[in-house]
Coordinates of C-alpha atoms in Angstrom, one line a residue:
X100 CA -0.1 0.2 0.3
X101 CA 2.9 2.2 0.8
X102 CA 5.1 1.2 -2.2
X103 CA 3.9 3.7 -4.6
X104 CA 5.0 6.4 -2.2
X105 CA 8.4 5.5 -2.6
X106 CA 9.3 5.5 -6.3
X107 CA 12.9 6.7 -6.2
X108 CA 14.3 6.4 -2.6
X109 CA 18.0 5.1 -1.9
X110 CA 19.7 6.3 -5.5
X111 CA 21.7 9.2 -3.7
X112 CA 25.2 8.6 -2.9
X113 CA 26.3 7.3 0.0
X114 CA 29.3 10.0 0.7
X115 CA 28.4 13.4 1.1
X116 CA 30.1 15.9 -0.5
X117 CA 30.4 14.4 -4.2
X118 CA 28.8 17.0 -6.1
X119 CA 29.4 19.6 -3.7
X120 CA 27.5 21.4 -0.9
X121 CA 24.8 22.9 -3.5
X122 CA 25.0 19.6 -6.1
X123 CA 22.5 17.2 -7.1
X124 CA 24.0 15.0 -4.1
X125 CA 22.5 17.1 -1.8
X126 CA 19.3 18.0 -3.3
X127 CA 18.9 14.1 -3.9
X128 CA 19.6 14.0 -0.3
X129 CA 16.7 16.6 0.9
X130 CA 14.2 14.5 -1.3
X131 CA 14.7 11.6 0.1
X132 CA 14.7 13.0 3.4
X133 CA 11.4 15.0 3.0
X134 CA 9.5 11.8 2.0
X135 CA 11.3 9.7 3.9
X136 CA 10.0 12.0 7.6
X137 CA 6.7 13.0 6.0
X138 CA 6.0 9.1 6.3
X139 CA 6.9 8.7 9.5
X140 CA 5.1 11.7 10.6
X141 CA 2.0 10.1 9.6
X142 CA 3.1 6.9 10.9
X143 CA 3.8 8.7 14.7
X144 CA 0.7 10.6 14.2
X145 CA -1.0 7.2 13.5
X146 CA 1.1 5.6 16.7
X147 CA 0.4 8.1 19.2
X148 CA -3.9 7.8 18.1
X149 CA -3.4 4.3 18.5
X150 CA -2.1 4.7 21.9
X151 CA -4.7 7.6 23.3
X152 CA -7.6 5.3 21.6
X153 CA -6.7 1.7 23.4
X154 CA -6.8 3.1 27.3
X155 CA -9.6 5.4 26.2
X156 CA -11.5 2.4 24.6
X157 CA -10.7 0.3 28.2
X158 CA -12.0 3.1 30.4
X159 CA -15.0 3.9 28.5
X160 CA -15.9 0.3 28.6
X161 CA -15.1 -0.6 32.3
X162 CA -12.5 -2.8 30.9
X163 CA -10.3 -1.9 33.7
X164 CA -13.0 -3.7 36.0
X165 CA -13.1 -6.6 33.9
X166 CA -8.8 -7.0 34.5
X167 CA -9.4 -6.1 37.7
X168 CA -11.6 -8.5 38.5
X169 CA -9.5 -11.3 36.8
X170 CA -6.2 -10.3 38.8
X171 CA -8.4 -10.7 41.9
X172 CA -9.5 -14.5 41.2
X173 CA -5.9 -15.5 40.5
X174 CA -4.4 -13.4 43.4
X175 CA -5.5 -11.6 46.2
X176 CA -2.3 -10.2 46.9
X177 CA -2.6 -6.5 45.8
X178 CA 1.2 -5.9 44.2
X179 CA 0.3 -9.5 42.5
X180 CA -3.1 -7.6 41.1
X181 CA -1.4 -4.7 40.2
X182 CA 1.4 -6.6 38.0
X183 CA -1.2 -9.0 36.1
X184 CA -3.4 -5.7 34.8
X185 CA 0.0 -3.8 33.9
X186 CA 1.2 -6.4 32.2
X187 CA -2.2 -7.2 30.3
X188 CA -2.5 -3.5 29.4
X189 CA 1.4 -3.8 28.0
X190 CA 1.3 -6.6 26.3
X191 CA -2.0 -5.3 24.2
X192 CA -0.4 -1.9 23.6
X193 CA 2.5 -3.9 22.2
X194 CA 0.3 -6.3 20.3
X195 CA -1.7 -3.3 18.8
X196 CA 1.5 -0.9 18.0
X197 CA 4.0 -4.0 17.0
X198 CA 3.2 -3.7 13.1
X199 CA 3.6 0.2 13.2
X200 CA 6.9 -0.4 15.4
X201 CA 7.9 -2.9 12.3
X202 CA 6.9 -0.3 9.5
X203 CA 8.7 3.0 11.6
X204 CA 11.6 1.1 12.5
X205 CA 12.4 -1.6 10.5
X206 CA 10.7 -1.7 7.2
X207 CA 11.2 2.4 6.5
X208 CA 14.5 2.5 7.4
X209 CA 15.7 -0.3 5.6
X210 CA 13.7 0.8 2.3
X211 CA 15.4 4.2 2.2
X212 CA 19.3 2.6 2.9
X213 CA 19.3 4.1 6.8
X214 CA 19.2 -0.1 7.7
X215 CA 20.6 -3.0 7.2
X216 CA 20.5 -4.4 10.3
X217 CA 18.6 -8.2 9.8
X218 CA 15.5 -8.7 10.9
X219 CA 16.4 -11.4 14.2
X220 CA 18.8 -9.2 15.2
X221 CA 16.3 -6.4 15.3
X222 CA 13.9 -7.9 17.0
X223 CA 16.2 -9.0 19.3
X224 CA 17.2 -5.2 20.2
X225 CA 13.7 -4.4 20.4
X226 CA 13.2 -7.8 22.7
X227 CA 15.8 -6.4 24.8
X228 CA 14.8 -2.9 25.0
X229 CA 11.2 -4.0 25.8
X230 CA 12.3 -5.7 28.9
X231 CA 14.9 -2.8 30.1
X232 CA 11.4 -0.5 29.5
X233 CA 8.7 -2.9 30.5
X234 CA 10.9 -3.9 34.2
X235 CA 11.1 -0.7 34.9
X236 CA 7.9 0.8 34.1
X237 CA 6.3 -2.0 36.1
X238 CA 8.5 -1.1 39.3
X239 CA 7.3 2.6 38.8
X240 CA 3.7 1.4 38.6
X241 CA 4.2 -0.5 42.0
X242 CA 5.7 1.7 44.1
X243 CA 3.5 4.2 42.8
X244 CA 0.3 1.8 43.9
X245 CA 2.6 0.9 47.1
X246 CA 2.6 4.5 48.2
X247 CA -1.2 5.3 47.2
X248 CA -2.0 2.4 50.0
X249 CA 1.1 4.1 52.5
X250 CA 0.5 8.1 52.4
X251 CA -1.5 11.2 50.6
X252 CA 1.7 12.4 49.3
X253 CA 2.4 9.6 47.8
X254 CA 3.0 11.7 44.5
X255 CA 5.6 13.9 46.3
X256 CA 7.7 10.5 47.1
X257 CA 6.9 9.0 43.7
X258 CA 8.3 12.1 42.3
X259 CA 11.5 11.9 44.3
X260 CA 12.0 8.1 43.4
X261 CA 11.7 8.5 39.9
X262 CA 14.1 11.4 40.1
X263 CA 16.9 9.5 41.6
X264 CA 16.1 6.2 39.4
X265 CA 17.1 8.8 37.2
X266 CA 20.3 9.3 38.2
X267 CA 21.3 6.0 39.1
X268 CA 20.5 4.9 35.2
X269 CA 22.8 7.4 33.6
X270 CA 25.5 5.8 36.0
X271 CA 24.7 2.6 35.0
X272 CA 24.1 3.3 31.4
X273 CA 27.6 2.8 30.0
X274 CA 28.4 -0.4 32.0
X275 CA 24.8 -2.2 32.0
X276 CA 22.9 -0.9 29.3
X277 CA 24.9 0.3 25.8
X278 CA 26.8 -3.2 26.0
X279 CA 23.2 -5.2 25.6
X280 CA 23.2 -3.3 22.1
X281 CA 26.3 -2.9 21.0
X282 CA 29.9 -4.2 20.7
X283 CA 32.5 -1.8 22.9
X284 CA 36.4 -1.9 21.6
X285 CA 38.5 0.8 22.6
X286 CA 39.3 3.1 20.3
X287 CA 43.1 1.8 18.3
X288 CA 43.8 4.9 16.7
X289 CA 46.3 5.9 19.3
X290 CA 47.1 9.4 17.8
X291 CA 43.0 10.4 17.5
X292 CA 42.6 8.7 21.0
X293 CA 45.2 11.1 22.5
X294 CA 43.4 14.2 20.7
X295 CA 40.0 13.9 21.8
X296 CA 40.8 12.8 25.5
X297 CA 43.1 16.1 24.8
X298 CA 40.0 18.0 24.0
X299 CA 38.0 16.5 26.8
X300 CA 40.4 17.5 29.2
X301 CA 40.5 21.3 27.9
X302 CA 36.3 21.2 28.2
X303 CA 37.0 20.6 31.9
X304 CA 35.6 16.8 31.3
X305 CA 37.1 13.9 32.6
X306 CA 36.5 10.8 30.6
X307 CA 38.1 7.0 31.5
X308 CA 38.8 6.0 27.8
X309 CA 37.3 6.1 24.1
X310 CA 35.2 3.3 22.9
X311 CA 34.1 2.2 19.5
X312 CA 30.6 1.4 19.3
X313 CA 29.6 -1.6 15.9
X314 CA 27.1 1.1 14.4
X315 CA 27.9 -0.1 10.7
X316 CA 26.6 -3.4 11.6
X317 CA 23.2 -2.5 12.2
X318 CA 22.5 1.2 10.4
X319 CA 24.9 3.5 8.4
X320 CA 23.8 6.0 10.7
X321 CA 26.6 8.2 12.8
X322 CA 27.0 9.5 16.0
X323 CA 29.2 10.0 19.1
X324 CA 28.0 10.4 22.7
X325 CA 29.3 11.3 26.7
X326 CA 27.8 8.8 28.5
X327 CA 28.3 7.9 32.2
X328 CA 29.3 9.8 35.7
X329 CA 32.6 9.9 37.5
X330 CA 34.1 6.8 36.9
X331 CA 32.0 5.5 34.0
X332 CA 32.1 8.2 32.2
X333 CA 33.7 7.8 28.8
X334 CA 33.7 8.5 25.0
X335 CA 31.6 6.6 22.3
X336 CA 31.9 7.0 19.0
X337 CA 29.9 4.7 16.4
X338 CA 32.5 3.3 13.5
X339 CA 30.4 5.1 11.1
X340 CA 31.4 8.5 12.0
X341 CA 35.4 6.9 12.5
X342 CA 35.0 5.8 8.6
X343 CA 33.2 8.4 7.2
X344 CA 34.6 12.0 8.8
X345 CA 37.7 13.6 9.3
X346 CA 39.7 14.0 12.5
X347 CA 38.8 17.9 12.5
X348 CA 34.8 16.8 12.3
X349 CA 35.3 13.9 14.8
X350 CA 36.5 16.2 17.2
X351 CA 33.8 19.1 16.3
X352 CA 31.3 16.2 17.0
X353 CA 32.7 15.1 20.1
X354 CA 32.8 18.8 21.3
X355 CA 29.2 19.4 20.9
X356 CA 28.9 16.2 23.5
X357 CA 31.6 17.9 25.4
X358 CA 29.8 21.2 25.8
X359 CA 26.6 19.1 27.7
X360 CA 28.8 18.2 30.5
X361 CA 30.9 21.5 30.6
X362 CA 27.4 23.2 31.0
X363 CA 26.0 20.7 33.7
X364 CA 23.0 19.7 31.3
X365 CA 22.6 17.0 33.5
X366 CA 21.9 18.9 36.4
X367 CA 19.6 21.7 34.3
X368 CA 18.1 18.6 32.7
X369 CA 17.2 17.1 36.2
X370 CA 15.7 20.1 37.5
X371 CA 13.4 20.6 34.4
X372 CA 12.4 17.1 33.9
X373 CA 12.0 17.2 38.2
X374 CA 9.8 19.9 38.1
X375 CA 7.7 18.4 35.4
X376 CA 7.9 15.0 37.4
X377 CA 6.8 16.3 40.0
X378 CA 3.9 18.6 38.3
X379 CA 2.6 15.0 36.5
X380 CA 2.3 13.2 39.7
X381 CA 0.6 15.8 41.3
X382 CA -1.9 16.4 38.4
X383 CA -2.1 12.3 38.1
X384 CA -3.4 12.5 41.8
X385 CA -6.1 14.8 41.1
X386 CA -6.7 12.7 38.4
X387 CA -7.2 8.8 40.3
X388 CA -9.3 11.0 42.9
X389 CA -11.8 12.0 40.4
X390 CA -11.7 8.7 38.9
X391 CA -13.3 7.1 42.5
X392 CA -16.0 9.4 41.1
X393 CA -16.4 9.2 37.4
X394 CA -15.3 5.5 37.0
X395 CA -16.3 3.6 39.7
X396 CA -13.1 3.0 41.7
X397 CA -12.9 1.6 44.8
X398 CA -10.3 4.1 45.9
X399 CA -7.5 5.7 43.9
X400 CA -5.5 2.8 44.8
X401 CA -7.9 0.2 42.9
X402 CA -5.8 -1.8 39.6
X403 CA -8.7 -1.1 38.2
X404 CA -7.9 2.3 37.4
X405 CA -4.5 1.7 35.4
X406 CA -6.1 2.5 31.8
X407 CA -7.2 5.7 33.5
X408 CA -3.4 6.4 35.3
X409 CA -2.6 5.5 31.7
X410 CA -4.4 7.8 29.9
X411 CA -4.0 10.9 32.2
X412 CA -0.1 10.0 32.4
X413 CA 0.3 9.9 28.3
X414 CA -2.3 13.3 27.7
X415 CA 0.4 14.6 30.4
X416 CA 3.3 13.6 28.7
X417 CA 1.9 15.1 25.2
X418 CA 1.6 18.3 26.5
X419 CA 5.0 18.4 27.8
X420 CA 6.3 18.2 24.5
X421 CA 6.9 21.5 23.8
X422 CA 8.5 22.3 26.7
X423 CA 10.7 19.7 27.0
X424 CA 11.6 19.7 23.1
X425 CA 12.2 23.9 24.0
X426 CA 14.4 23.2 26.7
X427 CA 16.9 20.5 24.5
X428 CA 16.8 22.8 21.7
X429 CA 18.1 25.8 24.1
X430 CA 21.3 23.7 25.4
X431 CA 21.5 21.9 22.1
X432 CA 22.3 25.7 20.9
X433 CA 24.6 26.1 23.9
X434 CA 26.6 23.2 23.0
X435 CA 26.8 24.1 19.6
X436 CA 28.2 27.3 20.7
X437 CA 30.7 25.5 23.3
X438 CA 31.7 23.6 20.4
X439 CA 32.8 26.1 17.6
X440 CA 34.4 27.9 21.0
X441 CA 36.8 24.8 21.8
X442 CA 37.8 23.9 18.5
X443 CA 37.8 27.0 16.8
X444 CA 37.0 25.5 13.3
X445 CA 33.1 26.3 12.5
X446 CA 34.5 25.0 8.7
X447 CA 34.6 21.5 10.6
X448 CA 31.6 21.7 12.1
X449 CA 29.8 22.2 9.2
X450 CA 31.1 19.4 7.8
X451 CA 30.5 17.7 10.4
X452 CA 26.7 18.8 10.3
X453 CA 26.1 18.2 6.6
X454 CA 27.8 14.4 6.6
X455 CA 25.2 14.0 9.7
X456 CA 22.3 15.3 7.5
X457 CA 23.3 12.8 4.2
X458 CA 24.5 10.1 6.5
X459 CA 21.0 9.8 8.9
X460 CA 18.9 11.0 5.7
X461 CA 17.8 14.5 8.3
X462 CA 15.0 16.4 7.2
X463 CA 16.8 20.0 6.4
X464 CA 13.0 22.0 6.4
X465 CA 10.4 20.5 8.3
X466 CA 7.3 23.4 9.4
X467 CA 7.9 25.2 12.6
X468 CA 5.2 23.5 14.5
X469 CA 6.6 20.0 13.8
X470 CA 9.8 21.5 15.2
X471 CA 8.3 22.6 18.2
X472 CA 6.5 19.6 19.0
X473 CA 8.4 16.7 17.5
X474 CA 12.3 18.0 17.6
X475 CA 15.2 17.8 20.2
X476 CA 17.5 19.6 18.4
X477 CA 17.6 23.0 16.5
X478 CA 17.1 23.4 12.6
X479 CA 19.1 22.0 11.0
X480 CA 20.0 25.2 8.7
X481 CA 20.0 27.3 11.8
X482 CA 22.8 25.5 13.1
X483 CA 24.7 25.5 10.3
X484 CA 24.1 29.3 9.5
X485 CA 25.0 29.9 13.2
X486 CA 28.5 28.1 12.5
X487 CA 29.0 30.1 9.4
X488 CA 28.2 33.8 11.0
X489 CA 30.9 32.1 13.8
X490 CA 33.1 31.8 11.0
X491 CA 32.5 35.0 9.2
X492 CA 32.7 36.9 12.8
X493 CA 29.4 37.3 13.2
X494 CA 27.0 36.1 16.4
X495 CA 24.3 34.6 13.9
X496 CA 23.7 34.1 10.3
X497 CA 20.1 32.9 10.3
X498 CA 17.5 34.7 8.7
X499 CA 13.9 33.6 9.9
X500 CA 12.3 34.1 6.7
X501 CA 14.3 31.1 5.6
X502 CA 12.3 28.7 8.0
X503 CA 13.3 25.9 10.2
X504 CA 14.1 22.4 10.4
X505 CA 15.3 19.3 12.8
X506 CA 18.3 17.6 13.0
X507 CA 17.1 14.5 15.1
X508 CA 19.7 12.3 13.7
X509 CA 22.5 14.5 14.4
X510 CA 24.7 15.4 16.9
X511 CA 22.9 14.5 20.2

């Protein structure tokens, strides 16, 4: 059904710059990116619609009461009942959205040449991610329902627990999580390694080493990251970055990542996310009380209210998207400026952005509204224009009339 929409994808040169920065190769990539992101947007909106319709249907039909009654017949233990209802809800949502996930995450990227990972390997990654997310989500639900019984201020305690969990996850990410999806090996190029570690020292960021992730066995996309805290902090480069970018461009990409750590973006992010978490749990508490009246729940801690809680949480999360993405774009701009100041090489930064756009099939000119709601990074053209402005000695080279785009697959 979707095949007619994809008449000419995947014919662009894989290496950016073969035809120059304004040549046909760039125009080809832009055309492919526009088609790709148009389809991804349609699928995303459909997925959001399904995710809303699913708990809403359960709320309207009394499905939560049916699930809670079944769970009560299986076990008299309240925590088991909560787990059974949560698992049933999660399984239903996974089954409902699996076809879309397959199209968005596997079929479409593969059709456009972004992905070459075999399906069994891709499914394995999806299963591992689902288990991790499922375990964390189930733990969060159990914590909420346990606190509902213990204190009327459950939402305040829950917010504190979730913030602490976010800090812990940041620390263990490079040790426990990343190796589940990538093989990490120390960077063999000693000259480049020393250069990157020296850059980290100039940025005031201590890193325990530079590691290479084997992204090329899955996808052509390129990126870099500085992950972890304290003794777990390390630099991770995709092998695609090493093979497609010059050392100056790699340094520019890494300098952006180091900027996040130099600016304390984790602390700032925790402050913003913590505030939003507090607001979310507080509003969820009010909605659960409302659900007792509207839905005939036995109390806020009734497992039958889980579909209602899921619907409320989803709605609050969607409502916060412009705020969280706006904050993210702000700190990303600051990280770009840090990279330009630290490397003093705007040409390398621009080259890196252009290569990332080509390799990651980044959309260069989506609507402003789309950027506000869906994109965590500033417009790619805006980022490049700022860098060009820095190269010319100007503070900004952006003309607001040119429109806006976002680089979802660029420097994180």
